[in-house]
Amino acid sequence: MEWIEEIFAEGDSFVALLAPSEGAEIVTGLLFSLGAHISGKRGCVTLIEPQPPVKAPLLPSGWQPHVNNLRRVEFLYMSDRRELVTFVTTLHALGAVPDCIMVDGLNNYVSDNENCNVAAMLALLEDLSQWIRTKRKQENAIPVAPVVVSFMGPPEHLDQTASILTLYTDQVWRLLVDRDDPSWFNLKYSENGRLRVRVNDDGTTFDWSKWKNGTTTDGNESLESESVQEVTITVNKRGTIMEGGGEK
């Protein structure tokens, strides 16, 4: 499970995960698994969801979090923008600060996903991320992503959302539907590294494959590099954002 932190939360960065709406279940599973992994190594995690889940989140095939790790994950359910804004703006008044705060489904906290509302919410979270970084330095804490958010929406709207996310975050990772097999989602996380995920047939786990430097690490099936969707990297002053391209 080291790969999940390596991709999504390594370092001291404000990270966003962008995906089409049909990938929401995968994204929630990735964030839940990331939270359980971080809490087992680094400390406390707060995972914010718009509502309580109707079923258990997906887990990587062949992996189960230790119950003691889950005890260090605080689950908060905030149904609207006002609740989230209040939490973010008053967190500094608390004595203890989580090592990582994750907001799953930031799209649920903006009105009709309007650009100005997305930007305003991201600005608040960026400020929170900077504050946690400063506090960490004072405490000599081990760096891990202070804030991780996910954003889902219709594919035709994601390019515009991606442009806004890249202005406020340090890294934006984008899941893309595989053109050859739409049941898979692909993500390029480095110049020669790719992650591939899909919901397993049992409906409770997700298969994953991580490909890098010609080698494959599998949670279940092998990753055929020929079917991976190639993506380009657009570099900006804050970080990188993954955008769709041709196929490889």
GROMACS .gro file of C-alpha atoms in nm:
model
  248
    1MET     CA    1   0.000   0.000   0.000
    2GLU     CA    2   0.302   0.231  -0.006
    3TRP     CA    3   0.210   0.324  -0.362
    4ILE     CA    4  -0.108   0.503  -0.255
    5GLU     CA    5   0.086   0.752  -0.043
    6GLU     CA    6   0.366   0.774  -0.298
    7ILE     CA    7   0.120   0.891  -0.563
    8PHE     CA    8  -0.139   1.092  -0.375
    9ALA     CA    9   0.011   1.227  -0.053
   10GLU     CA   10   0.391   1.217  -0.048
   11GLY     CA   11   0.557   1.541   0.054
   12ASP     CA   12   0.402   1.858   0.186
   13SER     CA   13   0.160   1.941  -0.096
   14PHE     CA   14  -0.203   2.047  -0.138
   15VAL     CA   15  -0.331   1.770  -0.366
   16ALA     CA   16  -0.646   1.736  -0.579
   17LEU     CA   17  -0.786   1.426  -0.749
   18LEU     CA   18  -1.009   1.501  -1.049
   19ALA     CA   19  -1.233   1.238  -1.207
   20PRO     CA   20  -1.548   1.196  -1.417
   21SER     CA   21  -1.867   1.131  -1.221
   22GLU     CA   22  -1.864   0.760  -1.302
   23GLY     CA   23  -1.533   0.731  -1.117
   24ALA     CA   24  -1.674   0.863  -0.786
   25GLU     CA   25  -1.678   0.521  -0.619
   26ILE     CA   26  -1.316   0.457  -0.714
   27VAL     CA   27  -1.210   0.801  -0.588
   28THR     CA   28  -1.385   0.755  -0.253
   29GLY     CA   29  -1.215   0.417  -0.217
   30LEU     CA   30  -0.875   0.569  -0.295
   31LEU     CA   31  -0.920   0.846  -0.037
   32PHE     CA   32  -1.047   0.608   0.231
   33SER     CA   33  -0.754   0.371   0.172
   34LEU     CA   34  -0.511   0.664   0.171
   35GLY     CA   35  -0.652   0.788   0.502
   36ALA     CA   36  -0.620   0.445   0.662
   37HIS     CA   37  -0.263   0.411   0.535
   38ILE     CA   38  -0.153   0.757   0.652
   39SER     CA   39  -0.310   0.712   0.994
   40GLY     CA   40  -0.114   0.391   1.038
   41LYS     CA   41   0.217   0.567   0.971
   42ARG     CA   42   0.190   0.939   1.030
   43GLY     CA   43  -0.089   1.020   1.271
   44CYS     CA   44  -0.446   1.143   1.260
   45VAL     CA   45  -0.658   1.197   0.950
   46THR     CA   46  -0.989   1.378   0.904
   47LEU     CA   47  -1.203   1.259   0.611
   48ILE     CA   48  -1.495   1.486   0.519
   49GLU     CA   49  -1.785   1.343   0.319
   50PRO     CA   50  -2.112   1.510   0.208
   51GLN     CA   51  -2.317   1.232   0.368
   52PRO     CA   52  -2.276   0.898   0.546
   53PRO     CA   53  -2.200   0.614   0.302
   54VAL     CA   54  -2.475   0.370   0.211
   55LYS     CA   55  -2.214   0.092   0.188
   56ALA     CA   56  -1.854   0.035   0.282
   57PRO     CA   57  -1.597   0.210   0.059
   58LEU     CA   58  -1.402   0.010  -0.195
   59LEU     CA   59  -1.066  -0.126  -0.081
   60PRO     CA   60  -0.769  -0.235  -0.291
   61SER     CA   61  -0.785  -0.605  -0.378
   62GLY     CA   62  -0.609  -0.817  -0.117
   63TRP     CA   63  -0.571  -0.539   0.142
   64GLN     CA   64  -0.752  -0.467   0.467
   65PRO     CA   65  -0.676  -0.172   0.699
   66HIS     CA   66  -0.591  -0.254   1.059
   67VAL     CA   67  -0.870  -0.160   1.298
   68ASN     CA   68  -0.629   0.050   1.506
   69ASN     CA   69  -0.552   0.260   1.200
   70LEU     CA   70  -0.920   0.332   1.140
   71ARG     CA   71  -0.954   0.457   1.497
   72ARG     CA   72  -0.720   0.740   1.403
   73VAL     CA   73  -0.938   0.846   1.110
   74GLU     CA   74  -1.207   1.099   1.202
   75PHE     CA   75  -1.510   1.082   0.972
   76LEU     CA   76  -1.709   1.404   0.940
   77TYR     CA   77  -2.027   1.444   0.738
   78MET     CA   78  -2.100   1.797   0.618
   79SER     CA   79  -2.406   1.840   0.403
   80ASP     CA   80  -2.352   2.191   0.271
   81ARG     CA   81  -2.100   2.462   0.193
   82ARG     CA   82  -2.167   2.657   0.512
   83GLU     CA   83  -2.068   2.363   0.733
   84LEU     CA   84  -1.745   2.309   0.543
   85VAL     CA   85  -1.653   2.678   0.545
   86THR     CA   86  -1.718   2.699   0.919
   87PHE     CA   87  -1.498   2.396   0.982
   88VAL     CA   88  -1.212   2.527   0.768
   89THR     CA   89  -1.217   2.880   0.911
   90THR     CA   90  -1.235   2.772   1.277
   91LEU     CA   91  -0.991   2.481   1.273
   92HIS     CA   92  -0.706   2.703   1.389
   93ALA     CA   93  -0.885   2.746   1.723
   94LEU     CA   94  -0.850   2.374   1.803
   95GLY     CA   95  -0.557   2.256   2.006
   96ALA     CA   96  -0.479   1.951   1.792
   97VAL     CA   97  -0.462   1.957   1.413
   98PRO     CA   98  -0.497   1.646   1.192
   99ASP     CA   99  -0.193   1.541   0.994
  100CYS     CA  100  -0.407   1.521   0.680
  101ILE     CA  101  -0.750   1.665   0.600
  102MET     CA  102  -0.934   1.510   0.306
  103VAL     CA  103  -1.249   1.645   0.142
  104ASP     CA  104  -1.418   1.385  -0.077
  105GLY     CA  105  -1.644   1.539  -0.340
  106LEU     CA  106  -1.563   1.909  -0.324
  107ASN     CA  107  -1.810   1.948  -0.611
  108ASN     CA  108  -2.090   1.892  -0.356
  109TYR     CA  109  -1.997   2.214  -0.176
  110VAL     CA  110  -2.015   2.458  -0.467
  111SER     CA  111  -2.331   2.596  -0.626
  112ASP     CA  112  -2.375   2.436  -0.968
  113ASN     CA  113  -1.995   2.405  -0.982
  114GLU     CA  114  -1.970   2.775  -1.072
  115ASN     CA  115  -1.611   2.880  -1.126
  116CYS     CA  116  -1.618   3.161  -0.871
  117ASN     CA  117  -1.752   2.927  -0.602
  118VAL     CA  118  -1.492   2.662  -0.680
  119ALA     CA  119  -1.214   2.921  -0.664
  120ALA     CA  120  -1.340   3.066  -0.335
  121MET     CA  121  -1.353   2.725  -0.168
  122LEU     CA  122  -1.010   2.630  -0.300
  123ALA     CA  123  -0.866   2.958  -0.170
  124LEU     CA  124  -0.990   2.871   0.181
  125LEU     CA  125  -0.842   2.523   0.159
  126GLU     CA  126  -0.514   2.658   0.025
  127ASP     CA  127  -0.492   2.891   0.324
  128LEU     CA  128  -0.563   2.596   0.555
  129SER     CA  129  -0.292   2.393   0.383
  130GLN     CA  130  -0.037   2.671   0.431
  131TRP     CA  131  -0.130   2.705   0.798
  132ILE     CA  132  -0.088   2.331   0.860
  133ARG     CA  133   0.252   2.342   0.685
  134THR     CA  134   0.366   2.625   0.913
  135LYS     CA  135   0.244   2.446   1.223
  136ARG     CA  136   0.420   2.128   1.114
  137LYS     CA  137   0.753   2.305   1.075
  138GLN     CA  138   0.722   2.439   1.427
  139GLU     CA  139   0.663   2.085   1.555
  140ASN     CA  140   0.920   1.916   1.325
  141ALA     CA  141   0.647   1.681   1.203
  142ILE     CA  142   0.699   1.436   0.916
  143PRO     CA  143   0.556   1.595   0.600
  144VAL     CA  144   0.253   1.441   0.434
  145ALA     CA  145  -0.007   1.613   0.217
  146PRO     CA  146  -0.187   1.850   0.460
  147VAL     CA  147  -0.499   1.875   0.241
  148VAL     CA  148  -0.629   1.631  -0.022
  149VAL     CA  149  -0.952   1.699  -0.212
  150SER     CA  150  -1.145   1.516  -0.481
  151PHE     CA  151  -1.366   1.673  -0.743
  152MET     CA  152  -1.602   1.482  -0.972
  153GLY     CA  153  -1.819   1.605  -1.256
  154PRO     CA  154  -1.932   1.553  -1.617
  155PRO     CA  155  -1.633   1.490  -1.846
  156GLU     CA  156  -1.717   1.795  -2.059
  157HIS     CA  157  -1.674   2.026  -1.756
  158LEU     CA  158  -1.353   1.882  -1.616
  159ASP     CA  159  -1.107   2.073  -1.835
  160GLN     CA  160  -1.236   2.403  -1.700
  161THR     CA  161  -1.235   2.272  -1.344
  162ALA     CA  162  -0.880   2.146  -1.392
  163SER     CA  163  -0.764   2.495  -1.490
  164ILE     CA  164  -0.903   2.635  -1.164
  165LEU     CA  165  -0.765   2.354  -0.949
  166THR     CA  166  -0.415   2.405  -1.081
  167LEU     CA  167  -0.414   2.769  -0.968
  168TYR     CA  168  -0.466   2.680  -0.603
  169THR     CA  169  -0.319   2.333  -0.551
  170ASP     CA  170   0.033   2.196  -0.578
  171GLN     CA  171  -0.064   1.881  -0.765
  172VAL     CA  172  -0.373   1.774  -0.959
  173TRP     CA  173  -0.408   1.408  -1.049
  174ARG     CA  174  -0.667   1.325  -1.312
  175LEU     CA  175  -0.834   0.988  -1.365
  176LEU     CA  176  -0.921   0.921  -1.728
  177VAL     CA  177  -1.153   0.655  -1.865
  178ASP     CA  178  -0.958   0.398  -2.067
  179ARG     CA  179  -1.062   0.431  -2.430
  180ASP     CA  180  -1.014   0.061  -2.503
  181ASP     CA  181  -1.193  -0.066  -2.191
  182PRO     CA  182  -1.420   0.192  -2.017
  183SER     CA  183  -1.431  -0.020  -1.700
  184TRP     CA  184  -1.074   0.093  -1.626
  185PHE     CA  185  -0.950   0.437  -1.519
  186ASN     CA  186  -0.593   0.548  -1.591
  187LEU     CA  187  -0.373   0.804  -1.422
  188LYS     CA  188  -0.022   0.914  -1.512
  189TYR     CA  189   0.165   1.004  -1.193
  190SER     CA  190   0.517   1.054  -1.330
  191GLU     CA  191   0.701   1.070  -1.659
  192ASN     CA  192   0.701   0.691  -1.687
  193GLY     CA  193   0.462   0.578  -1.415
  194ARG     CA  194   0.092   0.497  -1.449
  195LEU     CA  195  -0.184   0.372  -1.224
  196ARG     CA  196  -0.482   0.175  -1.351
  197VAL     CA  197  -0.791   0.101  -1.138
  198ARG     CA  198  -1.140  -0.042  -1.178
  199VAL     CA  199  -1.423  -0.171  -0.958
  200ASN     CA  200  -1.387  -0.543  -0.901
  201ASP     CA  201  -1.665  -0.785  -0.993
  202ASP     CA  202  -1.750  -0.839  -0.626
  203GLY     CA  203  -1.843  -0.470  -0.595
  204THR     CA  204  -1.649  -0.430  -0.268
  205THR     CA  205  -1.289  -0.394  -0.388
  206PHE     CA  206  -1.098  -0.234  -0.673
  207ASP     CA  207  -0.834  -0.393  -0.890
  208TRP     CA  208  -0.521  -0.189  -0.944
  209SER     CA  209  -0.202  -0.204  -1.145
  210LYS     CA  210   0.095   0.030  -1.114
  211TRP     CA  211   0.336   0.046  -1.408
  212LYS     CA  212   0.675   0.215  -1.397
  213ASN     CA  213   1.001   0.180  -1.589
  214GLY     CA  214   0.877  -0.126  -1.773
  215THR     CA  215   0.776  -0.314  -1.457
  216THR     CA  216   0.429  -0.386  -1.325
  217THR     CA  217   0.304  -0.413  -0.967
  218ASP     CA  218  -0.039  -0.570  -0.951
  219GLY     CA  219  -0.321  -0.582  -0.705
  220ASN     CA  220  -0.488  -0.833  -0.934
  221GLU     CA  221  -0.438  -0.817  -1.310
  222SER     CA  222  -0.140  -0.713  -1.518
  223LEU     CA  223  -0.133  -0.373  -1.678
  224GLU     CA  224  -0.089  -0.384  -2.052
  225SER     CA  225   0.093  -0.064  -2.139
  226GLU     CA  226  -0.044  -0.066  -2.494
  227SER     CA  227  -0.394   0.011  -2.367
  228VAL     CA  228  -0.295   0.293  -2.134
  229GLN     CA  229  -0.416   0.636  -2.235
  230GLU     CA  230  -0.123   0.871  -2.280
  231VAL     CA  231  -0.148   1.207  -2.108
  232THR     CA  232   0.055   1.524  -2.130
  233ILE     CA  233   0.195   1.719  -1.839
  234THR     CA  234   0.123   2.090  -1.819
  235VAL     CA  235   0.362   2.257  -1.577
  236ASN     CA  236   0.265   2.571  -1.389
  237LYS     CA  237   0.415   2.772  -1.105
  238ARG     CA  238   0.237   2.566  -0.837
  239GLY     CA  239   0.274   2.213  -0.966
  240THR     CA  240   0.152   1.986  -1.242
  241ILE     CA  241  -0.183   1.888  -1.385
  242MET     CA  242  -0.261   1.581  -1.588
  243GLU     CA  243  -0.462   1.631  -1.906
  244GLY     CA  244  -0.591   1.389  -2.169
  245GLY     CA  245  -0.393   1.320  -2.481
  246GLY     CA  246  -0.352   1.042  -2.732
  247GLU     CA  247  -0.305   0.674  -2.671
  248LYS     CA  248   0.004   0.466  -2.622
   0.00000   0.00000   0.00000
